[in-house]
PDB file of C-alpha atoms in Angstrom:
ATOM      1  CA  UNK A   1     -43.995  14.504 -20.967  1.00 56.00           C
ATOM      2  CA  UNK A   2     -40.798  11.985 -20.441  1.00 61.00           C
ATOM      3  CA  UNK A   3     -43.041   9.705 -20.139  1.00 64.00           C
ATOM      4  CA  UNK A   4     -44.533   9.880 -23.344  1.00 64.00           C
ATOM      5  CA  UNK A   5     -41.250  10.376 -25.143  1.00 68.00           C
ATOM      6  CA  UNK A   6     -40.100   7.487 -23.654  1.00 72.00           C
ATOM      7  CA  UNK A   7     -43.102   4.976 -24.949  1.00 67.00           C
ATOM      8  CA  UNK A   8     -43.075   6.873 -28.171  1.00 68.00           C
ATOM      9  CA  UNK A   9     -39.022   5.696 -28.382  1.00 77.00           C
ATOM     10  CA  UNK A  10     -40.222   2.489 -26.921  1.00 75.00           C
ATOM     11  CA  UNK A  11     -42.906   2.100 -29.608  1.00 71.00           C
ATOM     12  CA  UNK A  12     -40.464   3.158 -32.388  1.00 74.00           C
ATOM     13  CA  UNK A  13     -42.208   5.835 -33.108  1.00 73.00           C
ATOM     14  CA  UNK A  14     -45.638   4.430 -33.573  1.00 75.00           C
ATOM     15  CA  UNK A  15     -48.165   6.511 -31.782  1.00 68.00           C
ATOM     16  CA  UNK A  16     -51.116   3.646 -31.133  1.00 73.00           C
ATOM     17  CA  UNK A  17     -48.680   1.244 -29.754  1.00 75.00           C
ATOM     18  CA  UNK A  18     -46.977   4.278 -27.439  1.00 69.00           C
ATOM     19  CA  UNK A  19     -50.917   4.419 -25.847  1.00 67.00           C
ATOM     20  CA  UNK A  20     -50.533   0.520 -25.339  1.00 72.00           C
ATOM     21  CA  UNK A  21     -47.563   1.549 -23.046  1.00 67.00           C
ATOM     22  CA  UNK A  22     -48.800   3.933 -21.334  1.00 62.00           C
ATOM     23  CA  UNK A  23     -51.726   2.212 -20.569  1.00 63.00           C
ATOM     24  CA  UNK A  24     -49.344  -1.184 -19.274  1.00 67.00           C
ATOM     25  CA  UNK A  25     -47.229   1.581 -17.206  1.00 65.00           C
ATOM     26  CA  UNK A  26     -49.970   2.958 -15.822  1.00 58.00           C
ATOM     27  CA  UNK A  27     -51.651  -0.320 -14.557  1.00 49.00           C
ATOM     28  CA  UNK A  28     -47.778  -1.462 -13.103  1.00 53.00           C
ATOM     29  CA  UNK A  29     -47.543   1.718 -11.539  1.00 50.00           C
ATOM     30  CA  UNK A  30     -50.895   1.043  -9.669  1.00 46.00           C
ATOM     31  CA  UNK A  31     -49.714  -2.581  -8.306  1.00 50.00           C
ATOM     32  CA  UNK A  32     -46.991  -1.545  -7.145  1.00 50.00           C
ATOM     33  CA  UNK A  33     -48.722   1.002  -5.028  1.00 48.00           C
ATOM     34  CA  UNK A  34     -51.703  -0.825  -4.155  1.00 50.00           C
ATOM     35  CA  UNK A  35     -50.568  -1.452  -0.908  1.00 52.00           C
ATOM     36  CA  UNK A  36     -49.835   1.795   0.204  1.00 52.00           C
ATOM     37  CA  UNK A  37     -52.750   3.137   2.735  1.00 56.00           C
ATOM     38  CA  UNK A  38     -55.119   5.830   1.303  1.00 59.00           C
ATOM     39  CA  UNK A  39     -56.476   7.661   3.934  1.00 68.00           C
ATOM     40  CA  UNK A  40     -57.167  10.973   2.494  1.00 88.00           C
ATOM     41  CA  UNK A  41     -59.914  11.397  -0.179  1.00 91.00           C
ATOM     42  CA  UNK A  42     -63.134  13.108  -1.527  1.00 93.00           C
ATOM     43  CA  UNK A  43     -66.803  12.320  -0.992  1.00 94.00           C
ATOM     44  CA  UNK A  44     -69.389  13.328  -3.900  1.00 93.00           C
ATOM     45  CA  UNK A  45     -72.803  12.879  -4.867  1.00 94.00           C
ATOM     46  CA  UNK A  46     -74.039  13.035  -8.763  1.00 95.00           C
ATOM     47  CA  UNK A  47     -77.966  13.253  -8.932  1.00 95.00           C
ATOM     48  CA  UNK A  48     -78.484  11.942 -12.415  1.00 90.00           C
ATOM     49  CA  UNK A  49     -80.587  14.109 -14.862  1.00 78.00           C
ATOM     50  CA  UNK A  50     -84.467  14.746 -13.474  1.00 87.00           C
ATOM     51  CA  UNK A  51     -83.656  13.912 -10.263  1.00 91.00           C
ATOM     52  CA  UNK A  52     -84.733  10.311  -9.708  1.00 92.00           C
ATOM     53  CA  UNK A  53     -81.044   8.465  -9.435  1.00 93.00           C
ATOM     54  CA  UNK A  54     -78.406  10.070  -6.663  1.00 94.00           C
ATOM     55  CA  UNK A  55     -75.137   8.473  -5.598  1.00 95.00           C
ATOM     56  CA  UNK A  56     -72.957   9.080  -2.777  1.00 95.00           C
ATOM     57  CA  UNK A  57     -69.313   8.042  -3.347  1.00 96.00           C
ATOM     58  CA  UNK A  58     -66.143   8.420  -1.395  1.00 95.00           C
ATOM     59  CA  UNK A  59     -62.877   7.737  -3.092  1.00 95.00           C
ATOM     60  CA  UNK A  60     -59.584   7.245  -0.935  1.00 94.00           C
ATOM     61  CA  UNK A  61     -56.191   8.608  -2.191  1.00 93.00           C
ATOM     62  CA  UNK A  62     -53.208   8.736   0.164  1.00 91.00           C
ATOM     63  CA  UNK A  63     -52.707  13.055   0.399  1.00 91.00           C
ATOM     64  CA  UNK A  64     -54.916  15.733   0.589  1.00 91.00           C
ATOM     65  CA  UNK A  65     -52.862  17.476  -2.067  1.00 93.00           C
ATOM     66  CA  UNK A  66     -53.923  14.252  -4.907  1.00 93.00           C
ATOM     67  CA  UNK A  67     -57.366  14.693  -3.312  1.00 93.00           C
ATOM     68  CA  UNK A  68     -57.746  18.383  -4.786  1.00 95.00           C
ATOM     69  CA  UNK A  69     -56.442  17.972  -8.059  1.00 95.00           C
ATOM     70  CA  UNK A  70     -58.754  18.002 -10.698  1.00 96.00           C
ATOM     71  CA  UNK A  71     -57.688  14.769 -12.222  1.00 95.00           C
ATOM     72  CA  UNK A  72     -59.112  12.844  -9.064  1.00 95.00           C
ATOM     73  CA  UNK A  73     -62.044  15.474  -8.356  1.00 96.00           C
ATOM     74  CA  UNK A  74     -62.857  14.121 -12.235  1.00 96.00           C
ATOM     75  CA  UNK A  75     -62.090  10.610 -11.532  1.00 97.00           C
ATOM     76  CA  UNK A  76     -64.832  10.768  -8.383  1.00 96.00           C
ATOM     77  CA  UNK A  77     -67.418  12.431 -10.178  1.00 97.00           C
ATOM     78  CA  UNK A  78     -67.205   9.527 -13.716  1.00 97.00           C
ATOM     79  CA  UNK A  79     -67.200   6.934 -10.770  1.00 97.00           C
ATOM     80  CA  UNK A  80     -70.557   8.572  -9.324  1.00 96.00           C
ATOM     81  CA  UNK A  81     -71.885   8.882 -12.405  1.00 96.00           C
ATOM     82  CA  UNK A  82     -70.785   5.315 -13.359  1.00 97.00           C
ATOM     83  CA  UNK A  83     -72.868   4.009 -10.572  1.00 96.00           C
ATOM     84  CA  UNK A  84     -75.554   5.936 -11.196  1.00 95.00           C
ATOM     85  CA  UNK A  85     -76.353   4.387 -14.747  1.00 94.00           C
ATOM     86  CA  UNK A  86     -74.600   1.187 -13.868  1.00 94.00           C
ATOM     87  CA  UNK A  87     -76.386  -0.056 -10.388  1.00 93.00           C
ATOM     88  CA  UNK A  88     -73.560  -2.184  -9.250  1.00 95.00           C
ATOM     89  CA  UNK A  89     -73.770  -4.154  -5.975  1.00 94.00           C
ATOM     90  CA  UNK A  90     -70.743  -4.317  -4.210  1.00 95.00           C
ATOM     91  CA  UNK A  91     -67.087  -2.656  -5.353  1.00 95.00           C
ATOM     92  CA  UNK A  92     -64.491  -5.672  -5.540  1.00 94.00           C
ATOM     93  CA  UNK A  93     -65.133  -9.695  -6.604  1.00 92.00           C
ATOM     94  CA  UNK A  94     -63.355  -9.758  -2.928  1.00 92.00           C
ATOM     95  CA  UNK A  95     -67.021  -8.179  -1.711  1.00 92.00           C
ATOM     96  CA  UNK A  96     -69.398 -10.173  -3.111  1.00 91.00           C
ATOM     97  CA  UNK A  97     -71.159 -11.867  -0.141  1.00 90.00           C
ATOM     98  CA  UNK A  98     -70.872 -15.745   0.127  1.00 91.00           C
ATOM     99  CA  UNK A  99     -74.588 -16.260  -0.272  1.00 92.00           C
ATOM    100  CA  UNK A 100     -74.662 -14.278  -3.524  1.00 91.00           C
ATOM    101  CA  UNK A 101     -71.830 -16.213  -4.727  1.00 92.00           C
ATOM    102  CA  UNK A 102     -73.140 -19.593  -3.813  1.00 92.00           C
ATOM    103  CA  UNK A 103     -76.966 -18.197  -4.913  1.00 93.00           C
ATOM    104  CA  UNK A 104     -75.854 -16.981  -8.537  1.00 92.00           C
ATOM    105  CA  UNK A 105     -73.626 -20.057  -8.878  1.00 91.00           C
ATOM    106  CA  UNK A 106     -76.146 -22.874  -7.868  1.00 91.00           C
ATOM    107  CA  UNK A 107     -78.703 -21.086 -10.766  1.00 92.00           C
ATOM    108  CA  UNK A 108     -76.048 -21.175 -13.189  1.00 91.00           C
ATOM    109  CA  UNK A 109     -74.490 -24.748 -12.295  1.00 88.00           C
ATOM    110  CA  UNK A 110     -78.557 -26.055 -12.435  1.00 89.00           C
ATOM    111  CA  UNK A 111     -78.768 -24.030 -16.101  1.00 88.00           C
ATOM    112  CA  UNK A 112     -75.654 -25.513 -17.535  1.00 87.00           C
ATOM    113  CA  UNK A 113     -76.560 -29.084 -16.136  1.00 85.00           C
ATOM    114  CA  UNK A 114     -79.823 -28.956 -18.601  1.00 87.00           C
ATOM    115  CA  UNK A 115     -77.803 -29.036 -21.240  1.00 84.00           C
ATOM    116  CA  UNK A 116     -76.716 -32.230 -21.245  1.00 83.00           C
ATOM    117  CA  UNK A 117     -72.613 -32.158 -21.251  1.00 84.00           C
ATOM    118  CA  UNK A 118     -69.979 -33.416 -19.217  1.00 86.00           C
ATOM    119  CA  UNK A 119     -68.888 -32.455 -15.591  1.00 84.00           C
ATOM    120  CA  UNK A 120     -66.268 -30.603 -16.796  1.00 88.00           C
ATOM    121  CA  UNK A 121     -67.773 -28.766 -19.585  1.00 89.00           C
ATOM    122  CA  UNK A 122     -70.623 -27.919 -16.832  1.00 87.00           C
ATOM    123  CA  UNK A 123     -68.126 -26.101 -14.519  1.00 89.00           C
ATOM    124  CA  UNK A 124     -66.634 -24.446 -17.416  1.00 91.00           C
ATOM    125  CA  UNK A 125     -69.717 -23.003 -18.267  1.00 91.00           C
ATOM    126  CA  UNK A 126     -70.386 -22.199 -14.586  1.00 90.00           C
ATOM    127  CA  UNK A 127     -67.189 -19.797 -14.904  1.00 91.00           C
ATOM    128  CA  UNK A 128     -67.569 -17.896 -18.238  1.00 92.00           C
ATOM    129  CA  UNK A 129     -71.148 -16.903 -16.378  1.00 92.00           C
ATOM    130  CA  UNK A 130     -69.149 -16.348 -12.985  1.00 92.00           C
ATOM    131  CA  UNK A 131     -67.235 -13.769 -14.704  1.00 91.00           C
ATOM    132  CA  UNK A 132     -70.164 -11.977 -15.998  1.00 93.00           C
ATOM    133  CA  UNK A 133     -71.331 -11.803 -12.734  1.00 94.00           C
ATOM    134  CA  UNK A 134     -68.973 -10.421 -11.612  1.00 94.00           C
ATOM    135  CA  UNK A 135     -68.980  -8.029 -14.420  1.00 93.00           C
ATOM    136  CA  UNK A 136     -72.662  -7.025 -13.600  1.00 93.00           C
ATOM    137  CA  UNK A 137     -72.720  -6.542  -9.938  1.00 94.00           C
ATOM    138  CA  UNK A 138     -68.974  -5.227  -9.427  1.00 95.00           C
ATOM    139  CA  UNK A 139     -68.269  -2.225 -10.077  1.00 96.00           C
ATOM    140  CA  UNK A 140     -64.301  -2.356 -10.723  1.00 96.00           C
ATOM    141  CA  UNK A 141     -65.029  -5.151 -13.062  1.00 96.00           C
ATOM    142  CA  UNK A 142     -67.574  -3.404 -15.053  1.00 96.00           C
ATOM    143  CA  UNK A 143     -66.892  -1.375 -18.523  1.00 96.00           C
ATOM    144  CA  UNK A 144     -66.776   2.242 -17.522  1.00 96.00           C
ATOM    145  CA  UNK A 145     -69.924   4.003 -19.231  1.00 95.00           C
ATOM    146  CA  UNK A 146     -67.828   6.592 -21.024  1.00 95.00           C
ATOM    147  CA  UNK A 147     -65.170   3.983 -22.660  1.00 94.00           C
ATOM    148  CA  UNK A 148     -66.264   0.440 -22.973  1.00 93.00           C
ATOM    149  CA  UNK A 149     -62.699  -0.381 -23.775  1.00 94.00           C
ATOM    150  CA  UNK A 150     -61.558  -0.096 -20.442  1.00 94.00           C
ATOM    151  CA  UNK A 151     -62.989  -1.248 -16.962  1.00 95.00           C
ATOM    152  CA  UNK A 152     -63.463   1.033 -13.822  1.00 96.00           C
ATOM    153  CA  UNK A 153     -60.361  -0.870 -12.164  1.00 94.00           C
ATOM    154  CA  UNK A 154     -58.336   0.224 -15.210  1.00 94.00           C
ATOM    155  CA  UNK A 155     -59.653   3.694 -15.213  1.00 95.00           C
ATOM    156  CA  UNK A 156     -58.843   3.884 -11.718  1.00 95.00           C
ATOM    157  CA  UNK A 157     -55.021   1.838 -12.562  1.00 93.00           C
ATOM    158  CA  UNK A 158     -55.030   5.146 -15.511  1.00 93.00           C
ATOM    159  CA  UNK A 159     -55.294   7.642 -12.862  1.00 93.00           C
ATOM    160  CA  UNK A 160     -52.944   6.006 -10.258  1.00 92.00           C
ATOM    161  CA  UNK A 161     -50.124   5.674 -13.216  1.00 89.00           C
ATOM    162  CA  UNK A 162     -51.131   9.598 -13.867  1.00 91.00           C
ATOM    163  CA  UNK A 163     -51.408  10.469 -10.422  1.00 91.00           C
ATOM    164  CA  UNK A 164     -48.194   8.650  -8.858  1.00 89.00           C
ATOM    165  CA  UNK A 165     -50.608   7.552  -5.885  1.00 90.00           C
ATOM    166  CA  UNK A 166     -52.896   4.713  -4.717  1.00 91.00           C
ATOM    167  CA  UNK A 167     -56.552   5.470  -5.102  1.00 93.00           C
ATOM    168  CA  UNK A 168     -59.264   3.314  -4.328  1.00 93.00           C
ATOM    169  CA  UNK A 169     -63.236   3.020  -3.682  1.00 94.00           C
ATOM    170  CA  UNK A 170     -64.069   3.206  -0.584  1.00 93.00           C
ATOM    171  CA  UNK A 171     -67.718   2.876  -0.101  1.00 94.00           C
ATOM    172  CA  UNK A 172     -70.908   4.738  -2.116  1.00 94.00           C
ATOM    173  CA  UNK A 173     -75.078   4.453  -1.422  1.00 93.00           C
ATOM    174  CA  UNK A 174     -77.259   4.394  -4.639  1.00 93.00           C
ATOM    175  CA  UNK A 175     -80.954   5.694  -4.370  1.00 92.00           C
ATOM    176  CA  UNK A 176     -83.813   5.249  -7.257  1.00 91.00           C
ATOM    177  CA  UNK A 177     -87.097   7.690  -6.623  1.00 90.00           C
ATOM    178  CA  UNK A 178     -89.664   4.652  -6.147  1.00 85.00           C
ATOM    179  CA  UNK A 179     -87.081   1.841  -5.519  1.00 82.00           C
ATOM    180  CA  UNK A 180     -88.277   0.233  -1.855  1.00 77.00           C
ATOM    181  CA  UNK A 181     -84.568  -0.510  -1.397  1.00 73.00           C
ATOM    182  CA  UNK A 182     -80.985   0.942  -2.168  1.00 71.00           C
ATOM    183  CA  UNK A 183     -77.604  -0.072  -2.786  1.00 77.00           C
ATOM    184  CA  UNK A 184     -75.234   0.002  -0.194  1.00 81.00           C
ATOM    185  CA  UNK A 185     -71.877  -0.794  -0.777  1.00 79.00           C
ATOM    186  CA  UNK A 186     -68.491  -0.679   0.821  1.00 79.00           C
ATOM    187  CA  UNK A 187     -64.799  -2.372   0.735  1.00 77.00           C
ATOM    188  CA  UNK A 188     -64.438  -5.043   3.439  1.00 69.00           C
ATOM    189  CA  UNK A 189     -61.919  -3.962   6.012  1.00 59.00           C
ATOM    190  CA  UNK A 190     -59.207  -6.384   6.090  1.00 52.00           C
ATOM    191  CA  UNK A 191     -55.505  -6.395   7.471  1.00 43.00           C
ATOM    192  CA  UNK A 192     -54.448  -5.237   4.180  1.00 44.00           C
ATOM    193  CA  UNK A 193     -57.190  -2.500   4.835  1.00 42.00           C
ATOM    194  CA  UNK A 194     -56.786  -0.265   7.235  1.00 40.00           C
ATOM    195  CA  UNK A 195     -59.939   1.003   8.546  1.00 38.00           C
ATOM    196  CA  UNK A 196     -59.959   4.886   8.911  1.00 34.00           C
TER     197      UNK A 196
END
């Protein structure tokens, strides 16, 4: 509650713009804790209506105490149902495999170099359809099904502002009744990473 008081006096009063601050607090909050490791979690499945999509997701938070609240229980389940209807590929831009990259941006660099224009204007072109690449396949960068305002990694940013913890996607499997394949996909362990 002092929280909204205090972007409501910060906004002067003005109720949209007080949203607008809570929205920049929350996504601050979740930089600055970013770091921290999150080694405590949930794992759940959604099984889309009828019983032809199913996702397995695990979601990392840093206490067991975060990880039975219902705010993150509700968080997990929109991200599972977010990949269910949204088929993305891998979580992060930092995941995208360097064949994928190179593949997607050889097709679009060939596209835009039909059209005639300068160097320049060619790699510009190449990375307005980069970035809705990475919109497509990722899921943090993609527009979360339930608000198109905001992206998953600002839903998740929401929730760590709300939360007061780090929270982040660990791994998740998609599966399609009558798909010969399914999507596997998981954060790359780095040093920043700790593996669990």
């Amino acid at each position: 509650m002092m929280d909204c008081k205090q972007a409501l006096t910060e906004a002067k009063g003005d109720f949209e713009q007080a949203v607008v601050v809570l929205r920049k607090k929350g996504v601050s909050v979740a930089a600055k804790k970013a770091t921290r490791v999150t080694s405590e979690g949930a794992v759940a499945s959604y099984i889309h209506a009828g019983g032809k999509i199913g996702v397995l997701v695990e979601v990392n938070c840093e206490t067991d105490y975060v990880a039975r609240t219902e705010d993150f229980k509700e968080l997990v389940h929109d991200i599972a149902m977010h990949i269910a209807a949204s088929d993305p590929k891998f979580i992060r831009k930092e995941d995208v495999t360097l064949e994928a990259y190179e593949r997607e941006k050889d097709i679009y660099r060939a596209q835009a170099a039909t059209t005639g224009k300068s160097p320049q204007v060619v790699e510009k072109i190449v990375e307005g359809k980069m970035a809705k690449f990475y919109e497509e396949v990722c899921l943090y960068e993609q527009p979360f099904i339930k608000d198109q305002a905001i992206s998953i990694s600002q839903l998740v940013a929401q929730k760590v502002g709300k939360l007061q913890e780090n929270i982040s996607v660990r791994r998740f499997s998609r599966f399609k009744v009558g798909d010969p394949g399914w999507t596997v996909a998981q954060t790359k362990i780095t040093d920043e990473t700790p593996a669990q």
